[in-house]
Every structure is written in C-alpha cells, then in structure tokens.
Coordinates of C-alpha atoms in Angstrom, one line a residue:
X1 CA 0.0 0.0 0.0
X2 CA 1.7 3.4 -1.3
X3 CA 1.2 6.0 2.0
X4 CA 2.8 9.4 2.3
X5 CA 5.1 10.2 5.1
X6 CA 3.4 11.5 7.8
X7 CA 4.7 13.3 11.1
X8 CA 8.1 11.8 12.4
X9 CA 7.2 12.9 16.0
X10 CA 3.7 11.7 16.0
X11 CA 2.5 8.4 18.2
X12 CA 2.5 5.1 17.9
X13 CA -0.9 3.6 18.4
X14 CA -1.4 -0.5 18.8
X15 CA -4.5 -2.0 18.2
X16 CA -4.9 -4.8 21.0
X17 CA -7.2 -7.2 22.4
X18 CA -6.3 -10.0 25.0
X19 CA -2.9 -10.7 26.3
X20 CA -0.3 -10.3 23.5
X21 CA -2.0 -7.1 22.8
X22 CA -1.4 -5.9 26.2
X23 CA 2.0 -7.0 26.5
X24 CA 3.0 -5.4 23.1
X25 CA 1.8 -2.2 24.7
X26 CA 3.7 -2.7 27.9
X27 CA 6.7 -3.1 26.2
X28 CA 6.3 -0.1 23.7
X29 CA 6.0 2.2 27.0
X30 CA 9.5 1.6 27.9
X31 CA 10.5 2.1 23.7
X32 CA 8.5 5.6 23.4
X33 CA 7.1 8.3 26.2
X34 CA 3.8 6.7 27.2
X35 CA 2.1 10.0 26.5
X36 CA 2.5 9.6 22.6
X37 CA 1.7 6.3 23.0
X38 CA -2.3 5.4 22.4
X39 CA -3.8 1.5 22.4
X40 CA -6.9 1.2 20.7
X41 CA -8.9 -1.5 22.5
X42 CA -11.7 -4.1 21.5
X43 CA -14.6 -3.7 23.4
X44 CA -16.7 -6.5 22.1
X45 CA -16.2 -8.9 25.0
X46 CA -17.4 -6.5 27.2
X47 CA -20.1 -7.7 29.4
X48 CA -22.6 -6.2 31.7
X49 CA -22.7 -8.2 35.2
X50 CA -22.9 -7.9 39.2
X51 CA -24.4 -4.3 38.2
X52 CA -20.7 -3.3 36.5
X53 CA -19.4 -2.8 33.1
X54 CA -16.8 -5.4 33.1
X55 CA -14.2 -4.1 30.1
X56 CA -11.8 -7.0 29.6
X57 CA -9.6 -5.7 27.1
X58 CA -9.3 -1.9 27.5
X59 CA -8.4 -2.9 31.1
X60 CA -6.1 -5.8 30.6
X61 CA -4.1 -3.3 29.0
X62 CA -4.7 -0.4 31.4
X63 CA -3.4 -2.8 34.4
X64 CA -0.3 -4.3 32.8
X65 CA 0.7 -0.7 31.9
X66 CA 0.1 0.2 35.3
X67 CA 2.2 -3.0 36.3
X68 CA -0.4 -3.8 38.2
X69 CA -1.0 -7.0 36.2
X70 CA -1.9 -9.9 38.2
X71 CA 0.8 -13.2 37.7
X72 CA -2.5 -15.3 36.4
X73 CA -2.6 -12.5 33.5
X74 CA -5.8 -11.4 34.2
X75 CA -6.7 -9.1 37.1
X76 CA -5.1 -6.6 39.5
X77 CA -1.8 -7.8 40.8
X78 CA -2.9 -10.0 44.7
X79 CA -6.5 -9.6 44.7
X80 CA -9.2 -11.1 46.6
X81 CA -12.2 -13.0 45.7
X82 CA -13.9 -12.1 48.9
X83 CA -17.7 -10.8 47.2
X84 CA -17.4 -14.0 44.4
X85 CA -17.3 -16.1 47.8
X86 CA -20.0 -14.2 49.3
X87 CA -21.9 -14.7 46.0
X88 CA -21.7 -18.3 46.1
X89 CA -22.6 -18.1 49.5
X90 CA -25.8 -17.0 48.9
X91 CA -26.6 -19.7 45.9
X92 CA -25.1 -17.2 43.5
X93 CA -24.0 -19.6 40.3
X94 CA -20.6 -17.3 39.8
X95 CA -19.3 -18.2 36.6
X96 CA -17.4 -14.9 35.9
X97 CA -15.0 -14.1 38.6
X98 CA -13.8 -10.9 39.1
X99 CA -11.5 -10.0 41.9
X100 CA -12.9 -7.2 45.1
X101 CA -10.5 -4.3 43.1
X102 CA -11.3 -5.2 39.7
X103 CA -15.1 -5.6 40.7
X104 CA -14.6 -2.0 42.3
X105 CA -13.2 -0.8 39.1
X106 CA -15.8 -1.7 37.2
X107 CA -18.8 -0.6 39.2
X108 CA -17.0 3.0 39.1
X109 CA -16.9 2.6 35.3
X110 CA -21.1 1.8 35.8
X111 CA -21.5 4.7 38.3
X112 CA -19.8 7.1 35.9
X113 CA -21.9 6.3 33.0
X114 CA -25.2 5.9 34.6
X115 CA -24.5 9.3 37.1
X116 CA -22.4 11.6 35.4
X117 CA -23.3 10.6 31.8
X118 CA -19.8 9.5 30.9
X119 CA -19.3 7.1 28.0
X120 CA -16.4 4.6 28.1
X121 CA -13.5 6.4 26.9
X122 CA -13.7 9.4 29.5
X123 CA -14.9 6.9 31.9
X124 CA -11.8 5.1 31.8
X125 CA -9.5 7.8 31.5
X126 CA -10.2 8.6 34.8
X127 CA -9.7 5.3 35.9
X128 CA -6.4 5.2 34.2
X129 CA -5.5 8.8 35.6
X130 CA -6.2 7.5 39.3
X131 CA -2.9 4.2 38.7
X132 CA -1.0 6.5 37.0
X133 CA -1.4 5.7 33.7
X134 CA 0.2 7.6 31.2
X135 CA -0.5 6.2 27.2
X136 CA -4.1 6.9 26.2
X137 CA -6.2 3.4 26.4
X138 CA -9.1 4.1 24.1
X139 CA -12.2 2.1 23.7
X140 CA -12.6 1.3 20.3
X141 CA -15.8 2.8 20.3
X142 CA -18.7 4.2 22.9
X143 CA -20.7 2.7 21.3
X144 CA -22.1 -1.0 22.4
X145 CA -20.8 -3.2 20.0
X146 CA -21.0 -7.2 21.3
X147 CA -19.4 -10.5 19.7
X148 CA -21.0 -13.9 19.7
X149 CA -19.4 -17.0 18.6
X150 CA -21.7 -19.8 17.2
X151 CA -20.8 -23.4 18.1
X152 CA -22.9 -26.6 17.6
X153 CA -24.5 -25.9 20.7
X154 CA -25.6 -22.4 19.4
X155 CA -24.9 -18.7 19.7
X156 CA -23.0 -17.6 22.7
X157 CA -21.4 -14.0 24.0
X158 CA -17.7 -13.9 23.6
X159 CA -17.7 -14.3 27.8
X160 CA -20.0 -17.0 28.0
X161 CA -18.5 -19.1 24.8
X162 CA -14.5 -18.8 26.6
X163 CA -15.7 -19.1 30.3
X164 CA -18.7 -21.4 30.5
X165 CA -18.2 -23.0 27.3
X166 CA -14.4 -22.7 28.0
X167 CA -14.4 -22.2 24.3
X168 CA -15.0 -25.8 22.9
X169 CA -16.3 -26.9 19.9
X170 CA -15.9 -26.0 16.3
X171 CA -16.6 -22.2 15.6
X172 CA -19.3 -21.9 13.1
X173 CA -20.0 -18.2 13.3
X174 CA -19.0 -15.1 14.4
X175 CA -20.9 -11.9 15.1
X176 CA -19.9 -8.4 15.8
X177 CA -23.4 -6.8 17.0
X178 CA -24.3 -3.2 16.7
X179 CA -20.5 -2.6 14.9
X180 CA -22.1 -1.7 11.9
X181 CA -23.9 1.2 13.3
X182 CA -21.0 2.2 15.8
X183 CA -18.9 5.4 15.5
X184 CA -15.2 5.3 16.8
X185 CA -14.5 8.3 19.3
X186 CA -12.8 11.7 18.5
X187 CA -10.1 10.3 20.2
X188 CA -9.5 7.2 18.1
X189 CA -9.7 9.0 15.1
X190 CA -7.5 11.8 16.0
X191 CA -4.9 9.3 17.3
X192 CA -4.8 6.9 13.8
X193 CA -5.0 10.2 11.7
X194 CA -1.4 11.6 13.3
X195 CA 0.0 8.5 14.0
X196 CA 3.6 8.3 13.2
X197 CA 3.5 4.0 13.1
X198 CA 0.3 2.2 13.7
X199 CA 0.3 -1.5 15.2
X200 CA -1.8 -4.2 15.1
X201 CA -0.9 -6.0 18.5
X202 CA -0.4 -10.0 18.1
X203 CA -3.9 -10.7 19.5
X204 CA -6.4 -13.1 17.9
X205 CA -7.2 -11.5 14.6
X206 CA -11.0 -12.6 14.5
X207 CA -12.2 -11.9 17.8
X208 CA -9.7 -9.6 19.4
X209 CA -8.9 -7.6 16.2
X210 CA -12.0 -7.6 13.8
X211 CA -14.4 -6.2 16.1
X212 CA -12.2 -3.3 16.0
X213 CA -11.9 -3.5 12.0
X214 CA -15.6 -4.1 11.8
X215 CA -16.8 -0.4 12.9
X216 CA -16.5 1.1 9.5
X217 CA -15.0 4.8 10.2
X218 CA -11.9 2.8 11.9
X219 CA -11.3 0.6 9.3
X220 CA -11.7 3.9 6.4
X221 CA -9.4 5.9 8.8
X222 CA -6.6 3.2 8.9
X223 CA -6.5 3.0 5.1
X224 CA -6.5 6.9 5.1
X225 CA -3.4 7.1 7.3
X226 CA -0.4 8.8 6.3
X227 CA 1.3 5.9 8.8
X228 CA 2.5 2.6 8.0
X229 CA 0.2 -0.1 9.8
X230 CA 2.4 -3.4 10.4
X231 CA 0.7 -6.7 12.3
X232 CA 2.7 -8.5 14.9
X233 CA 1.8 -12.3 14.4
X234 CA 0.6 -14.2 17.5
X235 CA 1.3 -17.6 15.6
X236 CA 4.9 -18.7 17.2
X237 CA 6.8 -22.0 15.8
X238 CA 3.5 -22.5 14.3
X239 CA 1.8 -22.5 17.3
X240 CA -0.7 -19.8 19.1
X241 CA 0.8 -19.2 22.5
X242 CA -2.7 -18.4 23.9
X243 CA -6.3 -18.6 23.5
X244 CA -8.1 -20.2 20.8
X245 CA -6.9 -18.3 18.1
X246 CA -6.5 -21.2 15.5
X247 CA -10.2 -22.4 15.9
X248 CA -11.3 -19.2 14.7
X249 CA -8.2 -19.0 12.0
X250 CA -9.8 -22.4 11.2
X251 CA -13.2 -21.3 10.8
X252 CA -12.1 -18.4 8.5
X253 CA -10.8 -20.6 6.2
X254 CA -7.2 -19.4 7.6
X255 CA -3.8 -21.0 7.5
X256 CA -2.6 -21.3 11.1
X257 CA 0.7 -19.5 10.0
X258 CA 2.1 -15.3 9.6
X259 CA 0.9 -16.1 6.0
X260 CA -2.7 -16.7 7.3
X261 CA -2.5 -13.6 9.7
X262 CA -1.7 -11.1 6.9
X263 CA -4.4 -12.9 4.1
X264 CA -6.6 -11.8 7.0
X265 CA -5.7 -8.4 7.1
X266 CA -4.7 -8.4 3.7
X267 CA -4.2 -4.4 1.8
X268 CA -4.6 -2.9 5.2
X269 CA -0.9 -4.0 6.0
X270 CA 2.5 -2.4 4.7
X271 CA 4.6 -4.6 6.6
X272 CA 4.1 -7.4 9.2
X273 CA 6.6 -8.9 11.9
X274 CA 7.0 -12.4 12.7
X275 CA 9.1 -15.7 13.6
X276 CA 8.6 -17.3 10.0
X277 CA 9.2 -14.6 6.6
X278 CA 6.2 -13.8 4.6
X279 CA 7.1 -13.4 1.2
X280 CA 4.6 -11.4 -0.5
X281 CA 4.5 -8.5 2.3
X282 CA 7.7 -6.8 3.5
X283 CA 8.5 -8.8 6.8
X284 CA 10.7 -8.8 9.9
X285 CA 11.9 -12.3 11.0
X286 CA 12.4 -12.0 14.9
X287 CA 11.1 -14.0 18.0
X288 CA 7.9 -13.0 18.4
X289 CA 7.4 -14.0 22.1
X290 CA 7.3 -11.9 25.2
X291 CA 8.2 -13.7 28.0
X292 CA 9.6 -11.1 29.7
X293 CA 10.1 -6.9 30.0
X294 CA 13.8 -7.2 27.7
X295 CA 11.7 -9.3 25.3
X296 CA 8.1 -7.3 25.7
X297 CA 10.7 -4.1 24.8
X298 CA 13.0 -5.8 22.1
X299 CA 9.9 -6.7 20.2
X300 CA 8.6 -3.6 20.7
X301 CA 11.5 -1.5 19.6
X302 CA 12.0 -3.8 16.5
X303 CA 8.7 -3.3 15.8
X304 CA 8.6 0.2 15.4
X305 CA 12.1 0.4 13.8
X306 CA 10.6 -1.7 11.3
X307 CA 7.7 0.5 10.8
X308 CA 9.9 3.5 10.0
X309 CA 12.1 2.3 7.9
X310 CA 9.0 1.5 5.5
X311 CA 7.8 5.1 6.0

C-alpha cells in the first residue's frame, strides 16, 4: 500500500485485544514516552454483570501498563475473591469471577456512565489517571458493540463461549453486533490520523482484532493514514501461544501461519513482523514472544524500527 510520510514525531498507536496485545503495549511504554503512546482496544467482550461494566480488554491493557498486572494474566496484581465467595454463598452460580478491586473498578466505570453521563472512553480515563497511567487506552468505540461466537450448541457471547463453554467446539460463526452502526470516538480517530506508526498488536485477529476492523470509520481511517500499519503475528513456531486463536483461524478458512494472519488483514498491511518470513508482504523475521520486560521491549522497539524504515 503506497502512503505518504506523515509526522516523524507523531504516536504510535497499537491495536490490541487479549494478552499479546497488552504486553505489546507494555513493552512499547518503555520504547517511546507513554504519553505519545495510544492502544486502541476491543470492546466487544465486554459484558454487563454484578451491576458493573466489566471491560476486559481496555483494562487488561490499562493494568499491565500500570504494572499492576496480576501473575495469572488477568486481574489486579494480589487480589481477593472475597464478594465472588459471598456470591456463592448466597446460591449465586458465579461463573465470571472478578476479583474485590477489579469488581470496584468496574462498578466505578457503571457509576460514571449511569450518574455523570460518561461514556467509556472518558470513563476510563479517569480510571487510568487515578494508577497512574500515562499512554491513552481508548475504547474502540462508545458505542455498544458485542461479539458472539456460534458453536454446535448455538450462539454464545464472547464471555460465556471462553468461560462457560471454556471455548470448545468448532466455531461456526461469528458476530460483531451493533458494529455496523457504531462510530469510533474523536479520540480514536484523532490518534490513527497523526499516527507516526500504527500496530496491530499479536492478538487473535478474529475476535480480538476484527471487532475493531468491523466499525467502518476505523477501518476507512486506517486505510487513510499517512502511517505505515504493520501486524505483529501471534502464531509462534507454528503454534498460538494463547487462546483459541486457531479455531477461529480455522473457521475463517485461515492457514494457522504469519501467511494466514496477513491474508486476514490483507491491503490494510504495509509490513508485518513475525518468527517465520512472509514473502509477499515486507517482513521482519524475529522472536515474536514476550516472555519477559527485555523481550516485551526488544519486540517492541524492532517493531517500530521496522515501521519506520518502511515510512
């Protein structure tokens, strides 16, 4: 794709869902200032439940830049279970768990919307500014956009299909509900439009990173962009390190492979970065995994020295 060069000093923005989103983020905070930094999140597995607005992505990627990540990978960093307990307690069938602070966290983000009228993006930017978070973590949209997976035992939400179905079974379908008639914010298109590098983290492209791709403004404004967009693979030694990336590869008709990940995101991509080289696209051949803060920062920094160079 033939871009014009665009601002040398503007940010870098990821586009992330699930954990190799969130760590690509981490690690491109210690690469660039966090304040020209800006991670555009998928919001589709967000659920409503226990009276909160539980946001699992936006806020997997707030906490691990906060470093307040929790060892599981999920969660605020020694947490306690103490209301899921009292739940159960009282016949409560808890099959989402959600730690005391995270559960507090959410039912803030609730209590914003419902009594000071915020939507998502200024709601959590005030959670963000109360742990010290720097980058911008946008929503991608404020608008409610939900997926659903469809198995052989029907259609599920994204939540219920990972945790109660702990995602088994063949994925027939796949939804992205009320996307089509979802705006991105201000915010979101302000960041892609001076972007100096844009990234697609190396999350699961179907469910982490086409809900993003499916509000239409987002996708129009990342084929606008004067930036070079470059994908990070999340396939490793042919493998997906986490999450059930390859059934939903498979059910796209998608070779489990950096090939498969860029036929997926096809002209939208100048460049992609991976373990294995991808001969049609202009790629980087590094170790993709992040297994640690030199690694989360290494792949980081190659990541946008890649993008530059292709400016």
């Amino acid at each position: 794709m033939s871009r014009d060069a665009g601002a040398v000093d503007g940010d870098v923005v990821i586009l992330a869902g699930g954990t190799g989103g969130a760590k690509l983020a981490r690690g491109m905070a210690d690469v660039v200032d966090p304040t020209r930094l800006a991670v555009i999140a998928n919001t589709g597995d967000d659920i409503e439940i226990y009276g909160a607005h539980v946001s699992p992505d936006p806020d997997l990627v707030s906490f691990w830049l906060a470093d307040q990540i929790d060892e599981r990978g999920w969660g605020l960093q020694g947490d306690t279970f103490e209301v899921m307990d009292a739940l159960r307690n009282l016949g409560v069938e808890v099959w989402f768990q959600l730690g005391d602070r995270d559960l507090a966290w959410c039912l803030e983000r609730a209590r914003m919307g419902a009594e000071e009228g915020l939507g998502p993006t200024a709601a959590l930017a005030r959670l963000n500014g109360a742990i010290g978070v720097r980058a911008r973590v946008l929503p991608m949209s404020d608008d409610l956009v939900r997926t659903w997976v469809r198995t052989t035992t029907g259609w599920r939400s994204f939540q219920e299909f990972m945790i109660r179905q702990r995602a088994e079974g063949i994925v027939e379908g796949l939804e992205f509900r009320g996307a089509e008639q979802a705006r991105p914010s201000a915010e979101v298109l302000a960041a892609i439009e001076s972007a100096r590098a844009i990234v697609i983290g190396p999350s699961n492209p179907l469910a982490s990173i086409a809900p993003i791709l499916a509000v239409p403004d987002i996708r129009d404004a990342l084929i606008a962009a004067p930036a070079p967009v470059i994908a990070v693979s999340p396939i490793v030694g042919g493998e997906v390190l986490k999450g059930p990336t390859a059934a939903f590869m498979a059910f796209a008709a998608l070779e489990c492979s950096a090939d498969g990940v860029a036929d997926f995101y096809g002209d939208l991509l100048d460049g992609i970065v991976a373990d294995e080289n991808v001969a049609r696209l202009a790629s980087f051949q590094t170790d993709t995994r992040m297994d640690d803060a030199a690694a989360r920062a290494r792949v980081a920094r190659q990541t946008l020295d890649f993008a530059e160079a292709l400016r």
